[in-house]
PDB file of C-alpha atoms in Angstrom:
ATOM      1  CA  UNK D   3     -12.209 -16.668 -13.206  1.00 80.00           C
ATOM      2  CA  UNK D   4     -12.330 -19.427 -15.865  1.00 86.00           C
ATOM      3  CA  UNK D   5      -9.133 -19.624 -18.064  1.00 87.00           C
ATOM      4  CA  UNK D   6      -8.657 -20.785 -21.588  1.00 91.00           C
ATOM      5  CA  UNK D   7      -4.846 -20.674 -22.194  1.00 92.00           C
ATOM      6  CA  UNK D   8      -3.684 -21.197 -25.740  1.00 91.00           C
ATOM      7  CA  UNK D   9      -0.332 -21.673 -27.236  1.00 91.00           C
ATOM      8  CA  UNK D  10       0.978 -20.656 -30.672  1.00 90.00           C
ATOM      9  CA  UNK D  11       4.366 -21.931 -31.679  1.00 88.00           C
ATOM     10  CA  UNK D  12       4.945 -22.796 -28.178  1.00 89.00           C
ATOM     11  CA  UNK D  13       3.697 -25.950 -25.773  1.00 90.00           C
ATOM     12  CA  UNK D  14       1.729 -24.675 -22.677  1.00 90.00           C
ATOM     13  CA  UNK D  15       3.334 -26.714 -20.009  1.00 91.00           C
ATOM     14  CA  UNK D  16       1.903 -27.242 -16.638  1.00 92.00           C
ATOM     15  CA  UNK D  17       4.364 -24.731 -15.277  1.00 90.00           C
ATOM     16  CA  UNK D  18       3.293 -21.831 -17.663  1.00 90.00           C
ATOM     17  CA  UNK D  19      -0.252 -22.644 -17.199  1.00 91.00           C
ATOM     18  CA  UNK D  20      -0.118 -22.466 -13.406  1.00 91.00           C
ATOM     19  CA  UNK D  21       2.067 -19.267 -13.517  1.00 90.00           C
ATOM     20  CA  UNK D  22      -0.321 -17.521 -15.767  1.00 89.00           C
ATOM     21  CA  UNK D  23      -3.263 -18.513 -13.492  1.00 89.00           C
ATOM     22  CA  UNK D  24      -1.408 -17.429 -10.413  1.00 90.00           C
ATOM     23  CA  UNK D  25      -0.504 -13.979 -12.028  1.00 87.00           C
ATOM     24  CA  UNK D  26      -4.008 -13.542 -13.308  1.00 86.00           C
ATOM     25  CA  UNK D  27      -5.431 -14.100  -9.752  1.00 86.00           C
ATOM     26  CA  UNK D  28      -4.219 -10.221  -9.213  1.00 81.00           C
ATOM     27  CA  UNK D  29      -7.277  -9.254 -11.243  1.00 81.00           C
ATOM     28  CA  UNK D  30      -9.828 -11.284  -9.151  1.00 79.00           C
ATOM     29  CA  UNK D  31     -10.139  -8.331  -6.615  1.00 78.00           C
ATOM     30  CA  UNK D  32     -11.636  -6.239  -9.642  1.00 76.00           C
ATOM     31  CA  UNK D  33     -14.661  -8.568 -10.342  1.00 75.00           C
ATOM     32  CA  UNK D  34     -17.809  -8.912  -8.479  1.00 72.00           C
ATOM     33  CA  UNK D  35     -18.910 -12.166  -9.824  1.00 66.00           C
ATOM     34  CA  UNK D  36     -15.483 -13.772 -10.831  1.00 63.00           C
ATOM     35  CA  UNK D  37     -16.910 -17.234 -11.568  1.00 69.00           C
ATOM     36  CA  UNK D  38     -18.757 -15.530 -14.537  1.00 74.00           C
ATOM     37  CA  UNK D  39     -15.907 -13.982 -16.031  1.00 81.00           C
ATOM     38  CA  UNK D  40     -13.903 -15.585 -18.840  1.00 86.00           C
ATOM     39  CA  UNK D  41     -10.319 -15.039 -19.533  1.00 89.00           C
ATOM     40  CA  UNK D  42      -8.378 -16.232 -22.831  1.00 92.00           C
ATOM     41  CA  UNK D  43      -4.806 -16.091 -22.749  1.00 93.00           C
ATOM     42  CA  UNK D  44      -3.007 -16.594 -26.008  1.00 92.00           C
ATOM     43  CA  UNK D  45       0.998 -17.181 -25.757  1.00 93.00           C
ATOM     44  CA  UNK D  46       3.032 -17.315 -28.816  1.00 91.00           C
ATOM     45  CA  UNK D  47       6.880 -17.216 -29.689  1.00 90.00           C
ATOM     46  CA  UNK D  48       8.474 -15.604 -32.725  1.00 84.00           C
ATOM     47  CA  UNK D  49      12.295 -16.001 -32.909  1.00 83.00           C
ATOM     48  CA  UNK D  50      13.466 -14.347 -29.750  1.00 85.00           C
ATOM     49  CA  UNK D  51      10.171 -12.579 -28.840  1.00 91.00           C
ATOM     50  CA  UNK D  52       7.376 -13.904 -26.762  1.00 91.00           C
ATOM     51  CA  UNK D  53       3.829 -12.422 -26.919  1.00 91.00           C
ATOM     52  CA  UNK D  54       1.252 -12.623 -24.731  1.00 93.00           C
ATOM     53  CA  UNK D  55      -2.569 -11.464 -25.613  1.00 92.00           C
ATOM     54  CA  UNK D  56      -5.047 -11.391 -22.493  1.00 91.00           C
ATOM     55  CA  UNK D  57      -8.677 -10.888 -23.075  1.00 89.00           C
ATOM     56  CA  UNK D  58     -11.155 -10.787 -20.324  1.00 86.00           C
ATOM     57  CA  UNK D  59     -14.778 -11.312 -21.311  1.00 83.00           C
ATOM     58  CA  UNK D  60     -17.455  -9.383 -19.047  1.00 77.00           C
ATOM     59  CA  UNK D  61     -21.127  -8.940 -20.097  1.00 72.00           C
ATOM     60  CA  UNK D  62     -20.939  -5.051 -20.418  1.00 70.00           C
ATOM     61  CA  UNK D  63     -17.224  -4.689 -21.388  1.00 74.00           C
ATOM     62  CA  UNK D  64     -14.340  -6.660 -22.850  1.00 79.00           C
ATOM     63  CA  UNK D  65     -10.647  -5.965 -21.488  1.00 83.00           C
ATOM     64  CA  UNK D  66      -7.641  -6.798 -23.569  1.00 87.00           C
ATOM     65  CA  UNK D  67      -3.929  -6.391 -23.484  1.00 88.00           C
ATOM     66  CA  UNK D  68      -1.254  -7.519 -25.887  1.00 90.00           C
ATOM     67  CA  UNK D  69       2.497  -7.421 -24.764  1.00 91.00           C
ATOM     68  CA  UNK D  70       5.731  -8.498 -26.498  1.00 92.00           C
ATOM     69  CA  UNK D  71       8.884  -9.164 -24.504  1.00 92.00           C
ATOM     70  CA  UNK D  72      11.898 -11.514 -24.743  1.00 92.00           C
ATOM     71  CA  UNK D  73      10.577 -13.235 -21.227  1.00 91.00           C
ATOM     72  CA  UNK D  74       7.289 -14.832 -21.358  1.00 89.00           C
ATOM     73  CA  UNK D  75       6.724 -14.287 -17.551  1.00 90.00           C
ATOM     74  CA  UNK D  76       7.729 -10.458 -17.854  1.00 92.00           C
ATOM     75  CA  UNK D  77       5.251 -10.149 -20.755  1.00 91.00           C
ATOM     76  CA  UNK D  78       2.537 -11.430 -18.495  1.00 91.00           C
ATOM     77  CA  UNK D  79       3.458  -9.285 -15.753  1.00 91.00           C
ATOM     78  CA  UNK D  80       3.287  -6.195 -18.073  1.00 92.00           C
ATOM     79  CA  UNK D  81      -0.269  -7.301 -19.823  1.00 91.00           C
ATOM     80  CA  UNK D  82      -1.478  -7.449 -16.224  1.00 89.00           C
ATOM     81  CA  UNK D  83      -0.245  -3.838 -15.713  1.00 89.00           C
ATOM     82  CA  UNK D  84      -2.057  -2.803 -18.844  1.00 89.00           C
ATOM     83  CA  UNK D  85      -5.271  -4.385 -17.696  1.00 87.00           C
ATOM     84  CA  UNK D  86      -5.051  -2.724 -14.201  1.00 84.00           C
ATOM     85  CA  UNK D  87      -4.489   0.650 -16.167  1.00 84.00           C
ATOM     86  CA  UNK D  88      -7.825  -0.152 -18.170  1.00 81.00           C
ATOM     87  CA  UNK D  89      -9.531  -0.848 -14.880  1.00 78.00           C
ATOM     88  CA  UNK D  90      -8.442   2.530 -13.526  1.00 75.00           C
ATOM     89  CA  UNK D  91      -9.510   4.443 -16.691  1.00 75.00           C
ATOM     90  CA  UNK D  92     -13.084   2.592 -16.728  1.00 73.00           C
ATOM     91  CA  UNK D  93     -13.409   3.796 -13.123  1.00 68.00           C
ATOM     92  CA  UNK D  94     -12.529   7.343 -13.976  1.00 68.00           C
ATOM     93  CA  UNK D  95     -15.016   7.157 -16.874  1.00 67.00           C
ATOM     94  CA  UNK D  96     -17.667   5.521 -14.653  1.00 63.00           C
ATOM     95  CA  UNK D  97     -17.268   8.203 -12.003  1.00 63.00           C
ATOM     96  CA  UNK D  98     -18.052  10.806 -14.640  1.00 62.00           C
ATOM     97  CA  UNK D  99     -21.003   9.155 -16.141  1.00 57.00           C
ATOM     98  CA  UNK D 100     -23.659   7.845 -13.675  1.00 54.00           C
ATOM     99  CA  UNK D 101     -25.205   5.845 -16.464  1.00 50.00           C
ATOM    100  CA  UNK D 102     -22.197   4.085 -17.433  1.00 48.00           C
ATOM    101  CA  UNK D 103     -21.378   3.398 -13.712  1.00 49.00           C
ATOM    102  CA  UNK D 104     -24.581   1.611 -13.315  1.00 48.00           C
ATOM    103  CA  UNK D 105     -24.043  -0.718 -16.306  1.00 53.00           C
ATOM    104  CA  UNK D 106     -20.326  -1.548 -15.602  1.00 53.00           C
ATOM    105  CA  UNK D 107     -20.932  -1.758 -11.793  1.00 51.00           C
ATOM    106  CA  UNK D 108     -22.800  -4.786 -12.426  1.00 54.00           C
ATOM    107  CA  UNK D 109     -19.627  -6.930 -13.204  1.00 52.00           C
ATOM    108  CA  UNK D 110     -16.655  -4.733 -11.827  1.00 60.00           C
ATOM    109  CA  UNK D 111     -15.921  -3.875  -8.189  1.00 56.00           C
ATOM    110  CA  UNK D 112     -15.188  -0.122  -8.677  1.00 55.00           C
ATOM    111  CA  UNK D 113     -14.217   0.404  -5.167  1.00 56.00           C
ATOM    112  CA  UNK D 114     -11.104  -1.923  -5.684  1.00 54.00           C
ATOM    113  CA  UNK D 115      -9.715  -0.014  -8.399  1.00 55.00           C
ATOM    114  CA  UNK D 116      -7.771   3.173  -7.569  1.00 55.00           C
ATOM    115  CA  UNK D 117      -8.795   6.043  -9.792  1.00 53.00           C
ATOM    116  CA  UNK D 118      -6.489   8.356 -11.651  1.00 51.00           C
ATOM    117  CA  UNK D 119      -9.212  11.188 -12.174  1.00 50.00           C
ATOM    118  CA  UNK D 120      -6.821  13.973 -12.272  1.00 44.00           C
ATOM    119  CA  UNK D 121      -4.223  12.448 -14.351  1.00 50.00           C
ATOM    120  CA  UNK D 122      -7.128  11.188 -16.680  1.00 50.00           C
ATOM    121  CA  UNK D 123      -8.732  14.483 -16.484  1.00 51.00           C
ATOM    122  CA  UNK D 124      -5.578  16.261 -18.055  1.00 51.00           C
ATOM    123  CA  UNK D 125      -4.677  13.544 -20.525  1.00 58.00           C
ATOM    124  CA  UNK D 126      -8.186  13.028 -22.073  1.00 61.00           C
ATOM    125  CA  UNK D 127      -9.292  16.413 -23.181  1.00 68.00           C
ATOM    126  CA  UNK D 128     -11.333  16.175 -26.363  1.00 70.00           C
ATOM    127  CA  UNK D 129      -9.497  18.578 -28.720  1.00 71.00           C
ATOM    128  CA  UNK D 130     -11.758  18.076 -31.811  1.00 73.00           C
ATOM    129  CA  UNK D 131     -15.254  16.957 -32.562  1.00 78.00           C
ATOM    130  CA  UNK D 132     -16.067  16.077 -36.089  1.00 78.00           C
ATOM    131  CA  UNK D 133     -19.437  15.116 -37.795  1.00 79.00           C
ATOM    132  CA  UNK D 134     -20.196  14.085 -41.386  1.00 79.00           C
ATOM    133  CA  UNK D 135     -22.741  12.443 -43.482  1.00 82.00           C
ATOM    134  CA  UNK D 136     -21.981   8.752 -44.023  1.00 84.00           C
ATOM    135  CA  UNK D 137     -22.055   7.856 -47.552  1.00 80.00           C
ATOM    136  CA  UNK D 138     -22.978   4.328 -48.785  1.00 86.00           C
ATOM    137  CA  UNK D 139     -19.871   2.593 -50.273  1.00 86.00           C
ATOM    138  CA  UNK D 140     -17.985  -0.883 -50.489  1.00 86.00           C
ATOM    139  CA  UNK D 141     -15.344  -1.895 -47.919  1.00 87.00           C
ATOM    140  CA  UNK D 142     -12.580  -1.441 -50.766  1.00 86.00           C
ATOM    141  CA  UNK D 143     -13.826   2.410 -51.374  1.00 86.00           C
ATOM    142  CA  UNK D 144     -13.724   2.838 -47.536  1.00 87.00           C
ATOM    143  CA  UNK D 145      -9.961   1.632 -47.660  1.00 86.00           C
ATOM    144  CA  UNK D 146      -9.056   4.005 -50.567  1.00 83.00           C
ATOM    145  CA  UNK D 147     -10.602   6.743 -48.861  1.00 82.00           C
ATOM    146  CA  UNK D 148      -8.680   6.117 -45.475  1.00 83.00           C
ATOM    147  CA  UNK D 149      -5.382   5.733 -47.507  1.00 80.00           C
ATOM    148  CA  UNK D 150      -6.213   9.016 -49.123  1.00 76.00           C
ATOM    149  CA  UNK D 151      -6.805  11.011 -45.899  1.00 74.00           C
ATOM    150  CA  UNK D 152      -3.684   9.323 -44.405  1.00 77.00           C
ATOM    151  CA  UNK D 153      -5.905   8.219 -41.513  1.00 84.00           C
ATOM    152  CA  UNK D 154      -5.783   4.962 -39.481  1.00 89.00           C
ATOM    153  CA  UNK D 155      -9.599   4.369 -39.638  1.00 91.00           C
ATOM    154  CA  UNK D 156     -12.530   5.162 -41.596  1.00 90.00           C
ATOM    155  CA  UNK D 157     -16.069   5.300 -40.833  1.00 92.00           C
ATOM    156  CA  UNK D 158     -18.798   4.476 -43.531  1.00 90.00           C
ATOM    157  CA  UNK D 159     -22.063   3.067 -44.331  1.00 89.00           C
ATOM    158  CA  UNK D 160     -21.718  -0.333 -46.046  1.00 88.00           C
ATOM    159  CA  UNK D 161     -23.732  -0.572 -49.164  1.00 83.00           C
ATOM    160  CA  UNK D 162     -23.904  -4.492 -49.139  1.00 77.00           C
ATOM    161  CA  UNK D 163     -24.902  -5.013 -45.555  1.00 72.00           C
ATOM    162  CA  UNK D 164     -26.771  -1.510 -44.759  1.00 77.00           C
ATOM    163  CA  UNK D 165     -24.979  -0.932 -41.617  1.00 86.00           C
ATOM    164  CA  UNK D 166     -22.358   1.155 -40.197  1.00 90.00           C
ATOM    165  CA  UNK D 167     -18.797   0.022 -40.392  1.00 91.00           C
ATOM    166  CA  UNK D 168     -15.356   1.088 -39.411  1.00 93.00           C
ATOM    167  CA  UNK D 169     -12.354  -0.082 -41.657  1.00 93.00           C
ATOM    168  CA  UNK D 170      -8.855   0.310 -39.890  1.00 94.00           C
ATOM    169  CA  UNK D 171      -5.173  -0.458 -40.325  1.00 91.00           C
ATOM    170  CA  UNK D 172      -3.946  -3.158 -38.154  1.00 89.00           C
ATOM    171  CA  UNK D 173      -0.536  -2.874 -36.234  1.00 86.00           C
ATOM    172  CA  UNK D 174       0.542  -6.264 -37.944  1.00 84.00           C
ATOM    173  CA  UNK D 175      -0.277  -5.309 -41.251  1.00 85.00           C
ATOM    174  CA  UNK D 176      -3.530  -5.662 -43.586  1.00 89.00           C
ATOM    175  CA  UNK D 177      -6.817  -4.015 -42.582  1.00 92.00           C
ATOM    176  CA  UNK D 178      -9.625  -4.844 -40.090  1.00 93.00           C
ATOM    177  CA  UNK D 179     -13.335  -4.096 -40.103  1.00 93.00           C
ATOM    178  CA  UNK D 180     -15.685  -3.454 -37.239  1.00 93.00           C
ATOM    179  CA  UNK D 181     -19.242  -3.848 -38.190  1.00 89.00           C
ATOM    180  CA  UNK D 182     -22.516  -3.001 -36.302  1.00 88.00           C
ATOM    181  CA  UNK D 183     -24.723  -5.984 -35.948  1.00 84.00           C
ATOM    182  CA  UNK D 184     -27.958  -4.226 -36.144  1.00 80.00           C
ATOM    183  CA  UNK D 185     -29.037  -2.825 -39.513  1.00 71.00           C
ATOM    184  CA  UNK D 186     -30.004   0.781 -39.839  1.00 72.00           C
ATOM    185  CA  UNK D 187     -33.747   1.490 -39.318  1.00 67.00           C
TER     186      UNK D 187
END
């Protein structure tokens, strides 16, 4: 795994860097071609709270965990636990869908992930499905509609770019937008 360790409001010392890399070695068993796996770790400090953001980039999927704790090293352990939970969920979903298994299995060693299929099966029941016609609108109008509905996200057809987009509320305040790269044909 190739590491990029970044510090915000904190200096990344050799001790912090080597500790992060050592802890991230736990994840190596999950990847078939670990030399092609890129990992970015962003460490930041805010008064008495330490924050770790770990993003693992794979060709078919991106894994991400964000944890806040008073102790930087504990936060790293919790982030790795979250990533391992994501791997279990990926395996469970891949076992349900043969097509997903084929694409994900190119990068992830699913045999090394313990599945929580029964637990996931109970937790991930689709309780509602909804469809609607996408109307062309601006991002500002989409935000207004999202707020009016009291939702955390809103799917819309962007007038300016002619593609599907999702606007959402960010945990740290403000809004985010996810845009499809391919235009609607």
